[in-house]
Coordinates of C-alpha atoms in Angstrom, one line a residue:
Chain B
M24 CA 140.2 238.8 -3.1
K25 CA 136.5 239.1 -3.0
A26 CA 134.9 239.5 0.6
L27 CA 133.0 236.6 0.3
S28 CA 133.9 233.5 -1.7
V29 CA 131.9 230.4 -2.8
S30 CA 134.9 228.1 -1.4
K31 CA 134.9 230.0 1.7
A32 CA 131.2 230.1 2.3
V33 CA 130.9 226.5 1.4
T34 CA 133.5 225.9 3.9
A35 CA 132.0 227.6 6.6
L36 CA 128.7 226.4 6.2
V37 CA 130.2 222.5 6.6
L38 CA 132.0 223.5 9.5
A39 CA 129.4 225.4 11.1
G40 CA 127.0 222.1 10.3
L41 CA 129.6 220.0 11.8
V42 CA 129.0 222.4 15.1
L43 CA 125.6 222.3 15.2
L44 CA 125.3 218.4 14.6
P45 CA 124.7 217.2 18.0
L46 CA 121.8 219.9 18.2
Y47 CA 119.9 218.7 15.6
S48 CA 120.8 215.1 16.6
Q49 CA 119.1 216.1 20.0
L50 CA 116.0 217.6 18.4
S51 CA 115.4 215.1 16.0
G52 CA 116.2 212.1 18.2
N53 CA 118.3 210.8 15.1
I54 CA 121.0 209.5 17.6
F55 CA 122.7 207.5 14.7
I56 CA 123.9 210.6 12.7
L57 CA 125.9 211.7 15.3
T58 CA 127.9 208.1 15.5
L59 CA 128.3 208.7 12.2
F60 CA 129.5 212.4 12.2
T61 CA 132.0 211.3 14.7
R62 CA 133.6 208.5 12.7
I63 CA 133.8 211.3 10.2
V64 CA 135.4 213.8 12.2
I65 CA 137.8 211.1 13.4
L66 CA 139.0 210.5 9.9
A67 CA 138.9 213.6 8.6
L68 CA 141.5 214.7 11.3
A69 CA 143.4 211.5 10.0
A70 CA 143.0 212.8 6.6
A71 CA 144.1 216.4 7.4
S72 CA 147.3 214.7 9.1
L73 CA 148.1 213.1 5.5
N74 CA 147.2 216.3 3.6
L75 CA 150.1 218.0 5.4
I76 CA 152.8 215.4 4.3
M77 CA 150.8 214.8 1.2
G78 CA 149.3 218.0 -0.2
Y79 CA 152.0 220.6 1.6
G80 CA 155.4 218.2 1.5
G81 CA 154.6 216.3 -1.6
M82 CA 155.4 212.8 0.4
M83 CA 152.7 210.4 -1.0
S84 CA 152.6 208.1 1.9
F85 CA 150.6 205.1 1.1
G86 CA 150.8 203.7 5.1
H87 CA 149.0 206.5 6.9
A88 CA 146.5 203.6 8.2
A89 CA 149.1 202.4 10.4
Y90 CA 149.3 205.4 12.8
L91 CA 145.3 204.6 13.2
G92 CA 146.2 200.9 14.5
I93 CA 149.4 202.5 16.4
G94 CA 147.1 205.2 18.2
G95 CA 144.7 202.3 18.8
Y96 CA 146.2 199.5 20.0
A97 CA 148.0 202.0 22.6
V98 CA 144.6 202.8 24.0
G99 CA 143.5 199.2 23.9
I100 CA 146.8 197.7 25.2
L101 CA 146.8 200.1 28.2
A102 CA 143.0 199.9 29.0
Q103 CA 143.9 195.7 28.9
E104 CA 146.7 196.1 31.2
G105 CA 145.1 198.5 33.8
V106 CA 146.0 201.8 32.6
G107 CA 142.6 203.4 31.8
S108 CA 143.6 207.3 32.4
G109 CA 143.6 209.2 29.4
F110 CA 146.1 211.4 30.4
I111 CA 148.5 208.2 30.3
Q112 CA 146.8 206.6 27.2
F113 CA 147.0 209.6 24.8
P114 CA 150.6 210.8 25.4
V115 CA 151.8 207.1 25.0
A116 CA 149.6 206.8 21.6
L117 CA 150.9 209.7 20.1
A118 CA 154.5 209.1 21.5
A119 CA 154.5 205.6 20.0
S120 CA 153.1 207.2 16.6
A121 CA 155.9 209.6 16.7
L122 CA 158.7 206.7 17.3
Y123 CA 157.2 204.8 14.4
A124 CA 156.8 207.8 12.2
L125 CA 160.8 208.7 13.0
V126 CA 161.9 205.0 12.3
I127 CA 159.8 204.4 9.0
G128 CA 160.3 208.2 7.6
A129 CA 164.1 207.7 8.3
L130 CA 164.1 204.8 6.2
S131 CA 161.4 205.7 3.7
L132 CA 162.6 209.2 3.2
R133 CA 166.0 207.5 1.4
T134 CA 163.6 206.9 -1.8
R135 CA 161.5 209.4 -3.6
G136 CA 158.3 208.9 -5.8
V137 CA 156.9 205.7 -6.4
Y138 CA 159.1 203.7 -4.7
F139 CA 158.3 206.3 -1.4
I140 CA 154.5 205.3 -2.2
M141 CA 155.2 201.5 -2.3
I142 CA 157.9 201.5 0.8
T143 CA 155.3 203.4 3.2
L144 CA 152.6 200.9 1.9
A145 CA 154.8 198.1 2.7
F146 CA 155.9 199.0 6.2
A147 CA 152.2 199.7 7.0
Q148 CA 151.3 196.4 6.0
M149 CA 154.2 194.6 8.5
A150 CA 152.5 196.6 11.2
Y151 CA 149.5 194.9 10.3
Y152 CA 150.9 191.9 10.3
V153 CA 152.5 192.1 13.4
A154 CA 149.4 193.4 14.9
S155 CA 147.9 189.9 13.8
G156 CA 150.6 188.1 15.3
L157 CA 149.9 189.8 18.8
A158 CA 148.1 186.8 20.1
R159 CA 147.7 188.3 23.7
Y160 CA 145.9 191.3 22.3
G161 CA 143.5 189.2 20.5
G162 CA 145.4 188.8 17.0
D163 CA 143.2 188.8 14.0
D164 CA 140.2 189.1 15.9
G165 CA 141.0 192.5 17.6
L166 CA 140.9 193.7 21.2
T167 CA 137.7 194.9 23.0
V168 CA 138.2 198.1 24.7
Y169 CA 136.0 197.7 27.6
K170 CA 136.5 201.0 29.2
R171 CA 137.0 204.5 27.2
S172 CA 140.0 206.6 28.4
D173 CA 139.0 208.5 31.5
F174 CA 139.9 212.4 31.7
F175 CA 139.5 212.1 35.7
G176 CA 136.0 213.6 35.4
L177 CA 136.9 216.4 33.0
I178 CA 135.2 215.2 29.7
D179 CA 133.2 211.8 29.9
L180 CA 133.8 210.1 26.8
S181 CA 130.8 207.6 27.2
S182 CA 128.8 210.9 26.5
R183 CA 128.0 210.6 22.7
V184 CA 127.9 214.4 22.7
Q185 CA 130.6 215.3 24.7
F186 CA 132.8 212.7 22.7
Y187 CA 132.0 214.1 19.5
Y188 CA 133.0 217.5 20.5
L189 CA 136.3 216.6 22.0
C190 CA 137.0 215.1 18.6
L191 CA 135.7 218.0 16.7
A192 CA 138.0 220.2 19.0
C193 CA 140.9 217.9 17.9
L194 CA 140.0 218.0 14.4
F195 CA 139.8 221.9 14.7
G196 CA 143.0 222.3 17.0
V197 CA 144.9 219.9 14.0
V198 CA 143.9 222.0 11.2
F199 CA 144.6 225.3 13.2
L200 CA 148.3 223.7 13.6
I201 CA 148.6 222.3 10.5
W202 CA 147.6 226.3 9.2
R203 CA 150.3 227.6 12.0
I204 CA 152.9 225.1 10.4
V205 CA 152.4 226.0 6.5
N206 CA 152.9 229.5 7.1
S207 CA 155.7 229.2 9.3
R208 CA 159.3 229.0 7.8
F209 CA 159.3 225.4 8.4
G210 CA 156.4 224.8 6.4
L211 CA 157.6 227.3 3.8
V212 CA 160.8 225.1 3.5
V213 CA 158.8 221.8 3.3
Q214 CA 156.5 223.4 0.5
G215 CA 159.3 224.6 -1.1
L216 CA 161.0 221.1 -1.0
R217 CA 158.0 219.8 -2.9
S218 CA 158.4 222.2 -5.6
N219 CA 162.0 221.6 -6.1
E220 CA 164.0 219.9 -4.0
Q221 CA 167.3 220.2 -5.5
R222 CA 167.2 223.9 -5.7
M223 CA 166.4 223.8 -1.9
Q224 CA 169.4 221.6 -1.3
A225 CA 171.7 224.0 -3.2
I226 CA 170.3 226.9 -1.2
G227 CA 171.6 225.1 1.8
F228 CA 168.6 223.7 3.5
P229 CA 168.8 219.7 4.7
A230 CA 166.0 218.4 2.8
K231 CA 165.5 215.1 4.5
R232 CA 165.6 216.5 8.0
Y233 CA 163.0 219.0 7.0
Q234 CA 160.8 216.3 5.7
L235 CA 161.4 213.6 8.5
V236 CA 160.3 216.3 10.8
C237 CA 157.0 217.1 8.6
F238 CA 156.7 213.2 8.5
V239 CA 156.8 212.5 12.5
I240 CA 154.5 215.4 13.2
S241 CA 151.8 214.0 10.6
G242 CA 152.2 210.6 12.1
T243 CA 151.7 211.8 15.5
M244 CA 148.7 213.7 14.7
C245 CA 147.5 210.6 12.8
G246 CA 148.2 208.6 16.0
L247 CA 145.7 211.3 17.9
A248 CA 143.1 210.0 15.3
G249 CA 144.0 206.4 16.1
A250 CA 143.3 206.9 19.7
L251 CA 140.0 208.9 19.3
L252 CA 139.1 205.8 16.6
A253 CA 139.6 203.2 19.4
N254 CA 137.4 205.1 22.2
N255 CA 134.8 205.7 19.4
T256 CA 134.6 202.1 18.1
D257 CA 135.5 200.6 21.5
F258 CA 137.7 198.1 19.6
V259 CA 140.9 197.7 17.8
S260 CA 141.6 195.4 15.4
P261 CA 144.4 195.2 12.6
A262 CA 142.0 195.8 10.3
V263 CA 142.1 199.6 10.9
M264 CA 145.6 199.5 9.6
Y265 CA 144.8 197.4 6.4
W266 CA 146.2 199.2 3.3
T267 CA 142.7 199.9 1.9
R268 CA 142.2 202.2 5.0
S269 CA 145.2 204.4 3.9
G270 CA 144.0 204.0 0.5
D271 CA 140.6 205.5 1.9
L272 CA 142.6 208.5 3.6
M273 CA 144.3 209.1 0.4
V274 CA 141.1 209.4 -1.5
M275 CA 139.6 211.7 1.2
V276 CA 142.4 213.7 0.8
I277 CA 142.5 214.0 -3.1
L278 CA 138.7 214.4 -3.4
G279 CA 138.8 217.4 -1.1
G280 CA 141.7 218.9 -2.3
M281 CA 145.3 218.8 -1.9
G282 CA 147.2 220.9 -0.2
A283 CA 144.0 222.9 0.6
L284 CA 143.8 223.5 4.4
F285 CA 140.0 222.2 5.0
G286 CA 140.3 220.1 1.8
P287 CA 140.6 216.9 3.8
V288 CA 137.7 217.5 6.3
M289 CA 135.4 218.4 2.9
G290 CA 136.6 214.9 1.4
A291 CA 136.1 213.1 4.2
V292 CA 132.7 214.2 4.9
V293 CA 131.6 213.7 1.0
Y294 CA 133.4 210.3 1.0
L295 CA 132.1 209.0 4.1
L296 CA 128.5 210.3 3.3
L297 CA 128.6 209.0 0.0
E298 CA 129.9 205.4 1.0
E299 CA 126.8 205.9 3.8
F300 CA 124.6 206.6 0.8
L301 CA 125.6 204.1 -1.8
S302 CA 125.5 201.6 0.8
Q303 CA 122.0 201.8 1.6
I304 CA 121.0 202.1 -2.1
T305 CA 122.6 198.5 -2.8
E306 CA 124.7 196.1 -0.9
Y307 CA 127.2 196.2 -3.9
W308 CA 128.2 200.1 -3.2
A309 CA 131.7 199.5 -4.1
L310 CA 131.0 198.6 -7.7
I311 CA 129.8 202.2 -8.1
M312 CA 132.1 203.7 -5.8
G313 CA 135.3 202.4 -7.9
P314 CA 134.5 203.6 -11.2
L315 CA 133.3 206.8 -9.6
L316 CA 136.7 207.0 -8.2
L317 CA 138.4 206.5 -11.5
L318 CA 136.3 209.4 -13.2
I319 CA 137.2 211.7 -10.5
V320 CA 141.0 211.5 -11.1
L321 CA 140.4 211.5 -14.9
F322 CA 138.0 214.6 -14.8
G323 CA 138.0 216.3 -11.3
R324 CA 141.2 218.1 -11.1
G325 CA 141.8 219.8 -7.4
G326 CA 139.2 218.2 -5.7
I327 CA 136.1 219.7 -4.2
M328 CA 138.2 222.6 -2.8
G329 CA 139.6 223.1 -6.6
L330 CA 136.3 222.8 -7.9
L331 CA 135.0 225.7 -5.4
G332 CA 138.1 227.8 -6.5
R333 CA 137.1 227.6 -10.3
A334 CA 133.4 228.9 -9.4
D335 CA 135.1 231.7 -7.2
R336 CA 136.9 232.7 -10.3
G337 CA 133.4 232.3 -12.2
Chain E
M216 CA 167.0 166.7 5.5
L217 CA 163.6 165.8 4.4
L218 CA 161.8 168.8 5.8
V219 CA 164.9 171.3 4.6
V220 CA 164.4 170.0 0.8
E221 CA 160.8 170.4 1.0
Q222 CA 160.5 174.0 2.5
F223 CA 163.6 175.1 0.1
L224 CA 161.8 174.0 -2.8
N225 CA 158.5 175.5 -1.4
G226 CA 160.2 178.7 -1.1
L227 CA 161.6 178.3 -4.6
Q228 CA 158.2 177.8 -6.0
F229 CA 156.5 180.5 -3.8
G230 CA 159.5 182.7 -5.0
L231 CA 158.8 182.1 -8.8
L232 CA 155.2 182.6 -8.5
L233 CA 155.9 186.2 -7.0
F234 CA 158.2 186.7 -10.0
L235 CA 155.4 186.0 -12.5
L236 CA 153.5 189.1 -10.9
A237 CA 156.2 191.1 -10.0
A238 CA 157.8 190.6 -13.8
G239 CA 154.0 192.2 -14.7
L240 CA 154.2 194.7 -12.4
T241 CA 157.9 196.0 -13.3
L242 CA 157.2 195.8 -16.8
V243 CA 153.9 198.2 -16.9
F244 CA 156.0 200.6 -14.4
G245 CA 159.3 200.2 -16.3
I246 CA 157.6 201.1 -19.8
M247 CA 154.5 202.8 -19.4
D248 CA 155.4 204.5 -15.9
L249 CA 152.3 203.2 -14.6
V250 CA 151.9 202.3 -11.2
N251 CA 149.1 199.5 -11.3
L252 CA 147.5 198.4 -8.2
A253 CA 144.8 196.5 -10.0
H254 CA 147.4 193.8 -10.8
G255 CA 146.4 192.0 -7.8
S256 CA 143.2 191.8 -9.0
L257 CA 144.2 190.6 -12.3
Y258 CA 145.8 187.8 -10.2
M259 CA 142.3 187.2 -8.4
M260 CA 140.7 187.0 -11.9
G261 CA 143.0 184.6 -13.3
A262 CA 142.2 182.2 -10.3
Y263 CA 138.5 182.6 -10.4
F264 CA 138.5 182.0 -14.1
A265 CA 140.2 179.1 -13.6
A266 CA 137.8 177.6 -11.1
T267 CA 135.2 178.5 -13.4
F268 CA 136.5 176.9 -16.6
V269 CA 137.9 174.1 -15.0
A270 CA 134.5 173.5 -13.7
W271 CA 132.8 174.1 -16.7
T272 CA 135.2 172.1 -19.1
G273 CA 136.1 169.3 -16.4
N274 CA 139.6 169.6 -17.9
F275 CA 142.4 170.8 -15.8
L276 CA 144.7 172.0 -18.7
L277 CA 142.2 173.2 -20.8
G278 CA 140.3 175.1 -18.2
A279 CA 143.7 176.7 -17.3
L280 CA 144.6 177.8 -20.7
L281 CA 141.1 179.3 -21.3
A282 CA 141.4 181.1 -17.9
L283 CA 144.9 182.5 -19.0
G284 CA 143.1 183.8 -22.6
A285 CA 140.4 185.6 -20.3
T286 CA 142.7 187.3 -18.1
L287 CA 144.6 188.7 -21.4
V288 CA 141.6 189.6 -22.8
L289 CA 140.5 191.2 -19.4
G290 CA 144.0 193.0 -19.1
I291 CA 143.6 194.6 -22.7
V292 CA 139.9 195.7 -22.3
L293 CA 141.0 197.2 -18.8
E294 CA 143.8 199.0 -20.9
V295 CA 142.0 200.5 -23.4
V296 CA 139.0 201.6 -21.8
A297 CA 140.5 202.8 -18.3
L298 CA 144.3 202.8 -18.2
R299 CA 145.5 204.2 -21.4
H300 CA 144.0 207.4 -20.2
L301 CA 146.3 207.7 -17.0
Y302 CA 149.8 207.5 -18.7
G303 CA 151.9 210.9 -18.2
R304 CA 149.5 211.5 -15.4
D305 CA 150.6 211.8 -11.8
H306 CA 151.7 208.8 -9.9
L307 CA 149.3 209.9 -7.3
D308 CA 146.1 209.6 -10.2
H309 CA 147.4 206.0 -11.0
V310 CA 147.4 205.0 -7.2
L311 CA 144.1 206.1 -6.8
A312 CA 142.3 205.2 -9.9
T313 CA 143.7 201.6 -9.8
F314 CA 142.3 201.6 -6.1
G315 CA 139.3 202.4 -7.6
L316 CA 139.3 199.4 -10.1
I317 CA 140.5 197.2 -7.2
L318 CA 137.1 198.1 -5.0
F319 CA 135.2 197.4 -8.3
F320 CA 136.6 194.1 -9.0
N321 CA 136.4 192.8 -5.5
E322 CA 132.9 194.0 -5.7
A323 CA 132.2 192.4 -8.8
V324 CA 133.5 189.1 -7.9
R325 CA 131.5 188.8 -4.7
L326 CA 128.4 189.8 -7.2
I327 CA 129.0 187.2 -9.8
W328 CA 130.7 184.3 -7.7
G329 CA 129.5 185.1 -4.2
P330 CA 131.6 185.6 -0.9
A331 CA 132.5 182.4 -0.3
G332 CA 135.9 181.4 -1.5
L333 CA 135.7 178.7 -4.4
A334 CA 137.9 175.5 -4.5
L335 CA 139.9 174.5 -7.6
P336 CA 140.7 170.7 -7.1
L337 CA 143.4 169.2 -9.1
P338 CA 143.5 166.1 -11.2
P339 CA 144.7 162.8 -9.9
W340 CA 147.7 162.9 -12.1
L341 CA 148.8 166.5 -10.4
T342 CA 148.8 165.1 -7.1
V343 CA 150.8 162.3 -6.6
P344 CA 154.1 162.8 -4.9
V345 CA 157.2 162.7 -7.4
P346 CA 160.7 161.4 -6.2
I347 CA 163.5 163.9 -6.5
L348 CA 166.4 162.6 -4.5
P349 CA 166.2 158.7 -3.3
G350 CA 163.9 158.7 -0.5
I351 CA 162.6 162.3 -0.8
Y352 CA 159.1 162.9 -2.4
Y353 CA 157.8 165.9 -3.7
P354 CA 154.2 166.8 -4.7
A355 CA 153.8 167.0 -8.8
Y356 CA 152.0 170.1 -9.1
R357 CA 154.4 172.3 -6.9
L358 CA 157.0 170.5 -8.9
A359 CA 154.8 171.6 -12.1
I360 CA 154.7 175.0 -10.8
I361 CA 158.6 175.4 -10.6
V362 CA 158.9 174.1 -13.9
V363 CA 155.9 175.8 -16.0
A364 CA 157.3 179.1 -14.0
L365 CA 161.0 178.7 -14.9
L366 CA 159.9 178.0 -18.4
V367 CA 157.9 181.4 -18.5
A368 CA 160.8 183.4 -16.9
L369 CA 163.1 182.0 -20.0
L370 CA 160.9 182.7 -22.7
L371 CA 160.4 186.4 -21.1
Y372 CA 163.9 186.8 -21.0
L373 CA 164.3 185.5 -24.5
G374 CA 161.4 187.3 -25.6
V375 CA 162.6 190.7 -24.0
M376 CA 166.3 190.1 -25.2
R377 CA 166.4 188.5 -28.2
T378 CA 163.0 189.6 -30.2
R379 CA 162.3 192.5 -32.3
I380 CA 159.4 193.2 -30.2
G381 CA 161.1 192.7 -27.0
M382 CA 163.7 195.2 -28.4
L383 CA 160.8 197.6 -29.1
I384 CA 160.0 197.2 -25.3
R385 CA 163.3 197.7 -24.1
A386 CA 163.6 200.9 -26.6
G387 CA 160.2 202.4 -25.0
A388 CA 161.4 201.8 -21.7
S389 CA 164.5 204.1 -22.5
N390 CA 162.8 206.9 -24.8
R391 CA 159.4 206.5 -25.2
E392 CA 159.3 210.1 -27.5
M393 CA 162.1 208.7 -29.5
I394 CA 160.6 205.2 -30.5
G395 CA 157.3 207.1 -31.4
A396 CA 159.0 209.5 -33.5
L397 CA 160.5 206.8 -35.4
G398 CA 157.2 205.5 -36.3
I399 CA 156.5 202.8 -34.0
N400 CA 152.9 202.2 -32.9
I401 CA 153.4 203.0 -29.2
K402 CA 149.8 202.6 -28.4
L403 CA 149.7 199.2 -29.2
L404 CA 152.7 197.9 -27.8
Y405 CA 151.7 199.6 -24.5
T406 CA 148.4 197.4 -24.8
L407 CA 150.4 194.2 -25.8
V408 CA 152.8 194.9 -23.0
F409 CA 149.6 195.4 -20.5
G410 CA 147.9 192.6 -21.8
L411 CA 151.1 190.2 -21.1
G412 CA 151.9 191.7 -17.6
A413 CA 147.8 190.7 -17.0
A414 CA 148.3 187.1 -18.3
L415 CA 151.3 186.7 -16.0
A416 CA 149.6 187.8 -13.2
G417 CA 146.5 185.7 -14.1
L418 CA 149.0 182.9 -15.0
A419 CA 150.1 183.2 -11.2
G420 CA 147.0 183.1 -9.9
L421 CA 145.2 180.3 -11.7
M422 CA 148.7 178.2 -10.5
Q423 CA 148.2 179.0 -6.9
A424 CA 144.6 178.8 -7.0
P425 CA 144.8 174.7 -6.0
I426 CA 147.0 175.3 -3.3
L427 CA 145.0 178.1 -1.6
T428 CA 141.5 179.0 -1.8
V429 CA 140.5 181.2 -4.5
Q430 CA 138.9 184.1 -2.3
I431 CA 138.3 187.8 -2.5
G432 CA 141.1 190.0 -1.8
M433 CA 143.4 187.4 -2.5
G434 CA 145.4 189.4 -5.0
E435 CA 145.8 192.2 -2.5
N436 CA 148.4 190.4 0.0
I437 CA 150.5 188.9 -2.3
L438 CA 150.6 192.2 -4.8
I439 CA 152.1 194.0 -1.5
L440 CA 154.5 191.0 -1.7
A441 CA 155.3 192.0 -5.3
F442 CA 156.0 195.7 -4.4
V443 CA 158.6 194.5 -2.1
I444 CA 160.2 192.5 -4.5
I445 CA 160.6 195.2 -7.2
V446 CA 161.9 197.9 -4.6
I447 CA 164.2 195.3 -3.6
G448 CA 165.1 194.3 -7.1
G449 CA 165.2 197.6 -8.8
I450 CA 162.3 199.1 -10.3
G451 CA 161.9 198.4 -14.0
S452 CA 164.5 195.6 -14.0
I453 CA 163.2 191.8 -14.9
R454 CA 166.5 190.2 -13.9
G455 CA 166.2 192.1 -10.4
A456 CA 162.6 191.2 -10.2
F457 CA 163.5 187.5 -10.7
L458 CA 166.2 187.1 -8.3
A459 CA 164.7 189.7 -5.5
A460 CA 161.3 187.3 -6.3
V461 CA 163.0 183.9 -5.3
F462 CA 165.0 185.8 -2.6
V463 CA 161.7 187.0 -0.9
G464 CA 160.1 183.5 -1.7
M465 CA 163.2 181.7 0.2
I466 CA 163.5 184.0 3.1
D467 CA 159.3 183.9 3.6
T468 CA 158.9 180.1 3.4
L469 CA 162.2 179.3 5.2
G470 CA 161.4 182.1 7.9
R471 CA 157.9 180.4 8.9
A472 CA 159.2 177.1 8.7
F473 CA 162.4 177.0 10.7
L474 CA 162.1 180.5 12.4
P475 CA 160.0 179.0 15.6
N476 CA 162.3 176.2 16.2
L477 CA 165.5 178.9 16.0
L478 CA 163.8 181.1 18.4
R479 CA 162.7 178.3 20.8
Q480 CA 166.4 177.5 21.3
I481 CA 167.0 181.1 22.6
L482 CA 163.9 182.3 24.1
S483 CA 161.3 180.5 26.6
S484 CA 158.9 178.5 24.6
T485 CA 156.0 180.9 25.2
A486 CA 158.1 183.7 24.5
A487 CA 159.0 182.4 21.4
S488 CA 155.5 181.2 20.1
T489 CA 154.3 184.7 20.7
A490 CA 157.5 186.2 18.7
A491 CA 158.1 183.8 16.2
P492 CA 154.5 184.7 13.8
A493 CA 155.1 188.4 14.2
L494 CA 158.6 188.2 13.5
S495 CA 158.5 185.6 10.5
S496 CA 155.8 187.9 8.7
M497 CA 158.2 191.0 9.2
L498 CA 161.3 189.4 7.8
I499 CA 160.8 190.4 4.4
Y500 CA 160.0 194.0 5.3
L501 CA 163.3 194.0 7.5
L502 CA 165.0 192.3 4.3
M503 CA 163.8 195.2 2.3
A504 CA 164.6 198.1 5.1
I505 CA 168.1 196.8 4.9
V506 CA 168.3 197.2 1.0
L507 CA 166.8 200.5 1.3
V508 CA 169.7 201.5 3.6
V509 CA 172.4 200.0 1.5
R510 CA 171.1 200.6 -2.0
P511 CA 168.1 203.0 -1.9
E512 CA 167.5 202.3 -5.7
G513 CA 167.4 198.4 -5.3
L514 CA 169.6 195.7 -6.1
F515 CA 169.5 195.8 -9.4
P516 CA 168.2 199.3 -11.1
A517 CA 167.3 199.1 -14.5
N518 CA 169.0 201.7 -16.8
R519 CA 167.1 205.0 -16.4
R520 CA 167.6 208.1 -18.0

């Protein structure tokens, strides 16, 4: 191991940039960039949670956006019913996501491979239709969150800078947690199941139980992202659960590099900045983005972190 | 009685349409081991081509035929340019690459045809109600969909089970290395199968077009239904796809039609009207969950190695 590798240097640079961003925004008076990066940080959190099951666990969930919606609707519905405290909203958002993950995971993990991809996709789509059918909470049109979660004055979510740092702290917390999980005995079992489920089972590990726990942890983390996202946009609608959003999250993970700790963060930053950049050039940005994805799949193995890793080895 | 018969036929018609879509998806997956999310885009393109060609030629049948050919060609081009390079890669790569293709197709359609939907008007001879039972009339066009889809299903069955090409396709599904070693041009066979799948999706799209609006993203919702169908039916199995498609079409249509009334008998009318739309759109997913619990491989799994 070299003392300073390219991949570590670039990661550190990006993270430092994220930490110092509000300073730049204040000095330059560019408020838009802070709003943009709040979104990026939240979606990076969602992508990091997906990386836990996809990159380390080998479970290709194509329905991860469902948790964004569940977390968001937990905040939105409670706010509408007069429960404004974040100390209630956030735990409920996490618990609801965990419960959904438990049920969906228990069913989906009966299958594997491409079935698993399709099943998670279909269940997320079901959640989308259920949200569209919630006439009391806006149905198709979505639900406006008139008041952001209230943390008894400890932290003010209406302040752009404070909210940004809250999101960033959540992101770092989740990445730290994932790092601890991945290097724990539990994490090693889950990674072992990815490489060879039969062998692990023969050793005596209850494969499905380990995978289900991992699936639930990941879903709960993504529920946190959902609760933050609803606060960020002051709005939650079925659209956050739409399957293209799940696809976006997958793209972020793969673009960053599957199974790399900071991969999803890099992926989210690059993907969303690219989207922003392309949409400023042309209204038809997806016309470029689509084929670009195809090229990344065909030629860019291992994503950004893989590329940086190759630079390390020279 | 009238309503029951009508909804039953609607369910059958929807199910058969879903079969056309699911058959292509399951063929491509069973033989090339390719997960093609862009299958829904081909369905959309079929509808857009039909709307354009029918307006252009002024003849419904001719326009539909041209649209079918155009989707077939598009499918073949897509396979040769992009998807061919994905065979043998990880399923995740397929998902990602074809997800990119969806973005591309949706945006291309927006660029070419504009963001507003198109309508595909029917010729007068297809709009007349046809008596199917004494006193019961059914729209001729929906009846035509049922007949065409059944005919295609029959042809597909005969084609796959009784012809030489079909034999090669089945052989390719069960052991691709061996059939390649026996001197069959696998590449050509794959291109052919993909084109066939594309044409089936296009046919479904162009037949559905006069009933719904032709719009961007129309392929995506129905694609997910097609996924549900091949999961229920068993991936790679055409017979499974057929039965599951008809089943899903029926459940979905009948659920939407009769569930609200059924619920109103049990619950208060306000509770029923709130729960019914959500519940009826959940029905098929619940069905899928039950099938998965009982038979994780689907109801009619194709024989795998």
